[in-house]
Short mmCIF file of C-alpha atoms in Angstrom, two decimals:
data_model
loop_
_atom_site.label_atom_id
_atom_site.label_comp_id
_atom_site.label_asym_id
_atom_site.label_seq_id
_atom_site.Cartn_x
_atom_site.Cartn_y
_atom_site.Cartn_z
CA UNK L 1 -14.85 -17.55 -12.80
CA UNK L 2 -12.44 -16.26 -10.14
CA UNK L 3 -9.93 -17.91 -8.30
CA UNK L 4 -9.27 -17.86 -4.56
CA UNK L 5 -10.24 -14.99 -2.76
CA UNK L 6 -7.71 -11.75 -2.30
CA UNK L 7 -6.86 -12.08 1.54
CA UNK L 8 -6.67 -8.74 3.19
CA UNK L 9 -4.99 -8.31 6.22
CA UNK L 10 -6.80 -4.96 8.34
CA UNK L 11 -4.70 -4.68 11.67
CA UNK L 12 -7.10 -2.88 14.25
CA UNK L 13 -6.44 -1.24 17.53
CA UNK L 14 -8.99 0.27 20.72
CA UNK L 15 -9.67 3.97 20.76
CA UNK L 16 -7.31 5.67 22.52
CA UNK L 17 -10.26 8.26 23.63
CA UNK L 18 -13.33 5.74 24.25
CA UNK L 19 -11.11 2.94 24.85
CA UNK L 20 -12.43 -0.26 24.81
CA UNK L 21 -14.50 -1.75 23.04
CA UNK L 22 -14.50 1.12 20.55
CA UNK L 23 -12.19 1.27 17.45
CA UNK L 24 -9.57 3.85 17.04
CA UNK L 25 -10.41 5.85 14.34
CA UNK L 26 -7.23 5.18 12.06
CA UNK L 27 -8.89 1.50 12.16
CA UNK L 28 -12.22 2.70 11.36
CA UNK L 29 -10.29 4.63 8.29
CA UNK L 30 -8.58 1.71 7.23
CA UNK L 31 -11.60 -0.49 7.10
CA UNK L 32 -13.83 1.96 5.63
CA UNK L 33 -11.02 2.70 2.45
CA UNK L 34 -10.79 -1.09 2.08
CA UNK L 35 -14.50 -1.60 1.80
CA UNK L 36 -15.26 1.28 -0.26
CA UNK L 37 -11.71 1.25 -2.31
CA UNK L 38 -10.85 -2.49 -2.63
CA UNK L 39 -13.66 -4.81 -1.99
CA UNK L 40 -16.66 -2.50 -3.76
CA UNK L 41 -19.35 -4.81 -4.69
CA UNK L 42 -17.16 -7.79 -5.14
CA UNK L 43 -17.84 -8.89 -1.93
CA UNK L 44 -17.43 -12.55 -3.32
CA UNK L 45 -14.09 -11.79 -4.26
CA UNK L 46 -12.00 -10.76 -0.86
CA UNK L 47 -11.79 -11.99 2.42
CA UNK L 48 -10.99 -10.09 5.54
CA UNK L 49 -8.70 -10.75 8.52
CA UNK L 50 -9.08 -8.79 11.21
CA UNK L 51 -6.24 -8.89 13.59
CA UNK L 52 -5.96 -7.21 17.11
CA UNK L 53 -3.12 -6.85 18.92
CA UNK L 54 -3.30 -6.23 22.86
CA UNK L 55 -0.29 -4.57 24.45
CA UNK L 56 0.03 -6.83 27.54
CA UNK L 57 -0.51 -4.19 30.64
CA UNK L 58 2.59 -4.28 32.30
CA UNK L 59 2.61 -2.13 35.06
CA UNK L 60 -0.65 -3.40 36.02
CA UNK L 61 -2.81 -0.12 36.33
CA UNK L 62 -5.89 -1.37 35.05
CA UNK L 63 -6.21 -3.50 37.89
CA UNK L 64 -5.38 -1.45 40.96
CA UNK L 65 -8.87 -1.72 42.23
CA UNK L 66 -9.00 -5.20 41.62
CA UNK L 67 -8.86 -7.65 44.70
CA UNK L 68 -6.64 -10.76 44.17
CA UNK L 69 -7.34 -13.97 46.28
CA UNK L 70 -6.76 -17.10 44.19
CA UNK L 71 -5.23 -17.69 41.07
CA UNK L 72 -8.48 -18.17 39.41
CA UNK L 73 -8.67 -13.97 40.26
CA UNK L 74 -5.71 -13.56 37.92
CA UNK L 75 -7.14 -15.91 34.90
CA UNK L 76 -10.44 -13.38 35.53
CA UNK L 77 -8.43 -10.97 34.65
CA UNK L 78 -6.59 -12.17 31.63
CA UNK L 79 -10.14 -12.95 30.43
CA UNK L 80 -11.30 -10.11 31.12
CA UNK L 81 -8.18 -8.40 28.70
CA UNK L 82 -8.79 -11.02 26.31
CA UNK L 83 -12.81 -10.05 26.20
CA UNK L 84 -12.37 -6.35 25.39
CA UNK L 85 -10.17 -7.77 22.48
CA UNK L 86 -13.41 -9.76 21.69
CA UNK L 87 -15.58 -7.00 21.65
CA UNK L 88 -13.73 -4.64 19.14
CA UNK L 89 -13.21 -7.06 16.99
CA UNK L 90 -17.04 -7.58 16.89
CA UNK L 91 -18.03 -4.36 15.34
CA UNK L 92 -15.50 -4.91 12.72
CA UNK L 93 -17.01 -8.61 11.94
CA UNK L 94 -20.36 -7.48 12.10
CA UNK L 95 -19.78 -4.73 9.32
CA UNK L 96 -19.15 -7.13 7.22
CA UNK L 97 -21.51 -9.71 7.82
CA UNK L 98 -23.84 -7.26 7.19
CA UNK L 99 -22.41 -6.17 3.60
CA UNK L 100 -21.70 -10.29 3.00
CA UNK L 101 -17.95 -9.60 3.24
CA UNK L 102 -16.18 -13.13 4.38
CA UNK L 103 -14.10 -12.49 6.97
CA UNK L 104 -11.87 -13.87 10.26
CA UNK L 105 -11.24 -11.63 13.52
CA UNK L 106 -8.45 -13.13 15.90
CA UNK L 107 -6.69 -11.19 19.06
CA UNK L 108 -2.75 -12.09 19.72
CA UNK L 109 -0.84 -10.40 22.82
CA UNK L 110 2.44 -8.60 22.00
CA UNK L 111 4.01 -5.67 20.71
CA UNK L 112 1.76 -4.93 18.24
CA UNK L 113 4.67 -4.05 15.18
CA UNK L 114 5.83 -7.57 16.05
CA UNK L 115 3.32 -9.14 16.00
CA UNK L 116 1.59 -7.98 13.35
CA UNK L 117 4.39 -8.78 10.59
CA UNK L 118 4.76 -12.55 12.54
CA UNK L 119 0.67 -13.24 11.74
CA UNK L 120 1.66 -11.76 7.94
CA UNK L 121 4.12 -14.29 7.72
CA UNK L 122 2.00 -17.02 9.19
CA UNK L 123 -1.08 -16.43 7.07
CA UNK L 124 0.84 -14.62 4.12
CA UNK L 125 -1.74 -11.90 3.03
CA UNK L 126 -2.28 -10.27 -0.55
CA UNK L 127 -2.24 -6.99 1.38
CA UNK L 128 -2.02 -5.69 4.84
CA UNK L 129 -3.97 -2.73 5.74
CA UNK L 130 -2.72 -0.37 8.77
CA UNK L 131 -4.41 2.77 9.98
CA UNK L 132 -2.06 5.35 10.90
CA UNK L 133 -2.48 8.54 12.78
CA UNK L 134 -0.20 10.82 10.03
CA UNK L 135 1.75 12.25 12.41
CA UNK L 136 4.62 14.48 12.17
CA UNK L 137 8.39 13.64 12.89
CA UNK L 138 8.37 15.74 16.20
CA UNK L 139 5.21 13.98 17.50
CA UNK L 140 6.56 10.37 15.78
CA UNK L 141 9.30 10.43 17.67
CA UNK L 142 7.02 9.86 20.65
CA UNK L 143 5.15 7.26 19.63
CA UNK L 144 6.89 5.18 17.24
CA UNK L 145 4.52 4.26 14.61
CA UNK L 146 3.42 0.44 13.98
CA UNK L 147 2.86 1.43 10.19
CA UNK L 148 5.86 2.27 9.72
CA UNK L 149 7.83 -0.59 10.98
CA UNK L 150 4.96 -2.83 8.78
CA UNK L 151 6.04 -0.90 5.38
CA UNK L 152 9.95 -2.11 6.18
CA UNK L 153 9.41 -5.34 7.69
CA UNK L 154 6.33 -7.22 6.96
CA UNK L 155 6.58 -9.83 4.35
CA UNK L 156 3.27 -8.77 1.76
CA UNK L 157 2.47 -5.47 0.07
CA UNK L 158 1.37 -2.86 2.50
CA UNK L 159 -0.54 -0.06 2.16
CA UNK L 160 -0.91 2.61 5.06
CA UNK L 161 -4.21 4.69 5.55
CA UNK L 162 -3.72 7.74 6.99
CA UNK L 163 -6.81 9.91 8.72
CA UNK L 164 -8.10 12.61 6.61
CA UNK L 165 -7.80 16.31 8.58
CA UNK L 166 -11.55 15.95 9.46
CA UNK L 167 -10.99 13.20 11.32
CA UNK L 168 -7.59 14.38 13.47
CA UNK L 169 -8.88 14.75 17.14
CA UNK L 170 -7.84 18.21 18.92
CA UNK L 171 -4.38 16.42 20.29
CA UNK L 172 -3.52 14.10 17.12
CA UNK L 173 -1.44 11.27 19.11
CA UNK L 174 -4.78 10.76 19.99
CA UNK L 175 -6.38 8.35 18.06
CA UNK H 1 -25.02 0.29 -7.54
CA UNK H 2 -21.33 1.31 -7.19
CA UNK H 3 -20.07 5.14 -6.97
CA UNK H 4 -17.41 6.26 -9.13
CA UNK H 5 -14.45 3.93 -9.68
CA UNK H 6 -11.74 3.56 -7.56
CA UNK H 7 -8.63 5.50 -9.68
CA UNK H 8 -5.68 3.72 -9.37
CA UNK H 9 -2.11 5.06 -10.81
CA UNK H 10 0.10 2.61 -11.57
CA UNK H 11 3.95 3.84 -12.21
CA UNK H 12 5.32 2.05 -15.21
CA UNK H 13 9.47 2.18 -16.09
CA UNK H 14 10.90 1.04 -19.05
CA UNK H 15 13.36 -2.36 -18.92
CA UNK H 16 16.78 -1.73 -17.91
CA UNK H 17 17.87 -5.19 -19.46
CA UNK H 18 15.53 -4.60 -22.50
CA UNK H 19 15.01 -1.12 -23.10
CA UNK H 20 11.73 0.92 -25.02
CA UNK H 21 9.29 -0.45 -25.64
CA UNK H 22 9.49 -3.08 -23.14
CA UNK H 23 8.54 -2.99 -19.67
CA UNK H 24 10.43 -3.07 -16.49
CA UNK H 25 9.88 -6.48 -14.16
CA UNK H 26 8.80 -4.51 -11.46
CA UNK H 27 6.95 -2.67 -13.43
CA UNK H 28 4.95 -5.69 -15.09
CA UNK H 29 4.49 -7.10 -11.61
CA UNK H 30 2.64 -3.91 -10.32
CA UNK H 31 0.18 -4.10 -13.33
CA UNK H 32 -0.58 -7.90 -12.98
CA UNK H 33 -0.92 -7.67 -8.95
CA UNK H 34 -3.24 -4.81 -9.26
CA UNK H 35 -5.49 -6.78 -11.91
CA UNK H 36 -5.07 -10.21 -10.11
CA UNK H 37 -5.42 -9.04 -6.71
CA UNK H 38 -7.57 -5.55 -6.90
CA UNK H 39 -9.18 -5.33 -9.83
CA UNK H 40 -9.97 -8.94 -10.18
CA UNK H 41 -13.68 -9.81 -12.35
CA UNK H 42 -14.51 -6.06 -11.47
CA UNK H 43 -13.26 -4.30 -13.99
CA UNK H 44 -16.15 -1.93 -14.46
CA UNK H 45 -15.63 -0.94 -10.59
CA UNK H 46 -11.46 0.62 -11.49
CA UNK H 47 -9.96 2.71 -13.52
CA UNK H 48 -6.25 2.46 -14.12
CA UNK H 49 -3.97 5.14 -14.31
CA UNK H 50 -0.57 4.91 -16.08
CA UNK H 51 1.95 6.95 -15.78
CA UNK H 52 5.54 6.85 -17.21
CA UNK H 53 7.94 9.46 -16.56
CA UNK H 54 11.34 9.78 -18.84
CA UNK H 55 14.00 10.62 -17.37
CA UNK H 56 15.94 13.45 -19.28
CA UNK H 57 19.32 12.40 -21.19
CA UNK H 58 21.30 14.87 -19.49
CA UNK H 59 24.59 13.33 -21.13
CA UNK H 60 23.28 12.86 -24.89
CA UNK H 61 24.61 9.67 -24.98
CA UNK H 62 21.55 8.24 -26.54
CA UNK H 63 22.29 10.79 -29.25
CA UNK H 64 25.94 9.85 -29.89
CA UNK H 65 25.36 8.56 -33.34
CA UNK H 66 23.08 11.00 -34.61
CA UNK H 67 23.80 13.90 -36.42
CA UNK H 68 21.92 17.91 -35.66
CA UNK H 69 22.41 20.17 -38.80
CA UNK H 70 19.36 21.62 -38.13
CA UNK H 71 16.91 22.71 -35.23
CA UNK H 72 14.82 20.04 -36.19
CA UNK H 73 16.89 17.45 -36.11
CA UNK H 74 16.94 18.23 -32.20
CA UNK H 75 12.86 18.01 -32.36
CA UNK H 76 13.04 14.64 -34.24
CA UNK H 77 15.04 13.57 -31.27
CA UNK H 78 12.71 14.74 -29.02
CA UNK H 79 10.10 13.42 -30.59
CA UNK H 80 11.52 9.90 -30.26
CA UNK H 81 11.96 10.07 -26.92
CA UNK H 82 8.35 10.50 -26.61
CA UNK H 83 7.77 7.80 -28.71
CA UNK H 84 9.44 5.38 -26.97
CA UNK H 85 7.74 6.00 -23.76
CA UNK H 86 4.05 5.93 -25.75
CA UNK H 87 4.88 2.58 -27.12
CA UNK H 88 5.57 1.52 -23.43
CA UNK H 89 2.41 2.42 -22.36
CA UNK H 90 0.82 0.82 -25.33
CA UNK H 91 1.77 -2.66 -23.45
CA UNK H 92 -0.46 -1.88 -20.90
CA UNK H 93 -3.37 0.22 -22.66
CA UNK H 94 -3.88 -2.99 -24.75
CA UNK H 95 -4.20 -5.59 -21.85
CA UNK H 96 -6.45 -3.45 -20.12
CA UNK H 97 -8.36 -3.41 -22.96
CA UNK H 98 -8.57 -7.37 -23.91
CA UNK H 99 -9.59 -7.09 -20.12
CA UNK H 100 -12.09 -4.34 -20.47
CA UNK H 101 -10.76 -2.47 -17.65
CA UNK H 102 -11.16 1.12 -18.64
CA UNK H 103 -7.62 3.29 -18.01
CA UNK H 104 -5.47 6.60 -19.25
CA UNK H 105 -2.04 6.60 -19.89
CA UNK H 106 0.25 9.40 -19.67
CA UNK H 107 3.84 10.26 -20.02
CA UNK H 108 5.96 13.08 -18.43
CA UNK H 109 9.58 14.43 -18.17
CA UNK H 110 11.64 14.74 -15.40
CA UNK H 111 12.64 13.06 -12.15
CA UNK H 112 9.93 10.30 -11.36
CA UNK H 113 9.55 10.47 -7.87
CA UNK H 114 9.07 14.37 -7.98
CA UNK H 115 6.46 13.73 -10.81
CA UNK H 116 5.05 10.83 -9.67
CA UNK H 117 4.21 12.46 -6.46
CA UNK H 118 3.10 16.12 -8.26
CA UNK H 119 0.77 14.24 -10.34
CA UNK H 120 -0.79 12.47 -7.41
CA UNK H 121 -1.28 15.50 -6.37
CA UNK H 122 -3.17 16.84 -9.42
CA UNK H 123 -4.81 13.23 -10.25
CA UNK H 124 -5.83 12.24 -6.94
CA UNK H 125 -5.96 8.36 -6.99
CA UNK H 126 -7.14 5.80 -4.48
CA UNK H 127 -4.15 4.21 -5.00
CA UNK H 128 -0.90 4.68 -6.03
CA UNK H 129 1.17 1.41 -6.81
CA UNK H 130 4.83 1.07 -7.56
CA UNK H 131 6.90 -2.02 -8.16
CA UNK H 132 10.15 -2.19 -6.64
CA UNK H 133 13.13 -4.09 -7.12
CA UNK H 134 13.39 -5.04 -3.15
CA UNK H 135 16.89 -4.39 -3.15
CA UNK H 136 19.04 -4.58 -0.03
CA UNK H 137 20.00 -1.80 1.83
CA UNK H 138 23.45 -1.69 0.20
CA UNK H 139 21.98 -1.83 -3.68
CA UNK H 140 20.02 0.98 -2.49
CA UNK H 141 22.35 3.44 -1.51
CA UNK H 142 23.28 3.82 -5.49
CA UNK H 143 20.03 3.64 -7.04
CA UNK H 144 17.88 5.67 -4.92
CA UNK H 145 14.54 3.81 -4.93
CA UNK H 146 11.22 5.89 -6.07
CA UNK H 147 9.20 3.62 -3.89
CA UNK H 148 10.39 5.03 -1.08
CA UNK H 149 10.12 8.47 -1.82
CA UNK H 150 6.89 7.81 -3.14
CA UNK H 151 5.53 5.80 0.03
CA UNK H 152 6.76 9.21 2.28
CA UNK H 153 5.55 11.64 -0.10
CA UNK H 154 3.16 11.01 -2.22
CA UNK H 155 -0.57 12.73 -1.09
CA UNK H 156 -2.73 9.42 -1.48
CA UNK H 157 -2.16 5.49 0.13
CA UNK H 158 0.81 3.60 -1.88
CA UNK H 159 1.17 -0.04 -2.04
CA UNK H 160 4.85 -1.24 -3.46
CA UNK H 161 4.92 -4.45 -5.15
CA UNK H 162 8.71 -6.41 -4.59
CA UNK H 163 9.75 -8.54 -7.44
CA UNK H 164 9.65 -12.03 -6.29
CA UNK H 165 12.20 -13.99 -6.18
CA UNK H 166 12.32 -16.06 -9.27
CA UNK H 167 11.76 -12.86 -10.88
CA UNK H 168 14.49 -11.31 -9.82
CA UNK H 169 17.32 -11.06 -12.48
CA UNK H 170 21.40 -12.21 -11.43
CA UNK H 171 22.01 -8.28 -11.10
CA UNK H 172 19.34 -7.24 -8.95
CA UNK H 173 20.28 -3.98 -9.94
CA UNK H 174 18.70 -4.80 -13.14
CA UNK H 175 15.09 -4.58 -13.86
#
């Protein structure tokens, strides 16, 4: 009856609290709107793509207690990196394998803005869905949000989900 | 199975090639995105919201050729104006309905952003899409797009739909 399945792109990030491997809870938002907003009980219909986006450590903190003797020490640890990716995209895959929601989950390394409207333009999305903390200009300034840059730049509709009051932690750069 | 439908407002303008009754391009490519790409075979899971808001005509230049003798003549033209925008919506009332996707239509007066946005407010949709004419940042400066305003503003997520391309007409100030 239908023809090819509605592609939604859902950009996710770590918890800024819990850290790895939990989800922030902008991402959590964002996946919960499209599920319960978009997809409903046409699970046949859409198909989700999950994309993470590590910020490549560069000054190296997470590994100050780390010992380095061989090179094979320093592909341990870009595994390592690459396996927290893994495991937050997991809860978002299993989600929807429970619900029967078809879906991808990949990991890129980058800026996440970047990289984000690149992999739109690679895989060209019906819609790209980004989390976003709903921050005010003073505290924006700060962090420079990813959504934003997405709603200029990237190259398919976007549509921004921002966390409801409830959900604002105490500090809400927090996320 | 499903909890209420997902409400989503759609912001409909009237051709600026064309004129009443028929539809802007951007306009048209909102409605046919949301059914294509949202909506899709689930039309018992929306409910579409249009909204058209006139813009008053401050200069009377509409009413050049008409002649007032009375007060109402003035409420015959006001009554037209209304018209006009109700025959608008009737292009979209009547393919939601050879689609059997249930919907409300509604017009208002004023400047659209600051309605769109105050009846967001009041309406509370899911969604709020608005085509755009994806003009350049010099086109822009003189038009003063309502997406915009409406992505910043507007209480509830908003998803603007560009014009592609081939839809685009020579002036792309046109619509």
């Amino acid at each position: 009856m239908e023809g090819e399945s509605t592609l939604v792109m859902v950009a996710v990030s770590e918890s800024t609290i819990n850290g790895y491997p939990h989800a922030s809870i902008s991402s959590k938002g964002a996946f919960e709107w499209t599920l319960n907003k978009i997809v409903r009980s046409n699970t046949s219909g859409f198909k989700l793509l999950f994309l993470h986006v590590q910020v490549p450590d560069e000054d190296g903190f997470e590994d100050m207690d780390s010992i380095f003797a061989s090179p094979e020490d320093f592909k341990g640890m870009k595994n390592r990196d690459k396996i927290r990716g893994l495991h937050l995209l997991e809860y978002f895959v299993n989600r929807c394998h429970e619900i029967g929601v078809p879906c991808e989950a990949w990991t890129k390394k980058g800026d996440p803005k970047e990289i984000i409207c690149h992999e739109v333009k690679r895989v060209q999305p019906d819609l790209l869905v980004v989390g976003c903390r709903g921050l005010g200009p003073f505290q924006r300034v700060f962090v420079g949000t990813v959504s934003e840059f997405c709603v200029k730049h990237a190259e398919c509709p976007v549509v921004t989900i921002k966390r409801s009051a409830a959900e604002t932690p105490q500090d809400p750069i927090d996320d």
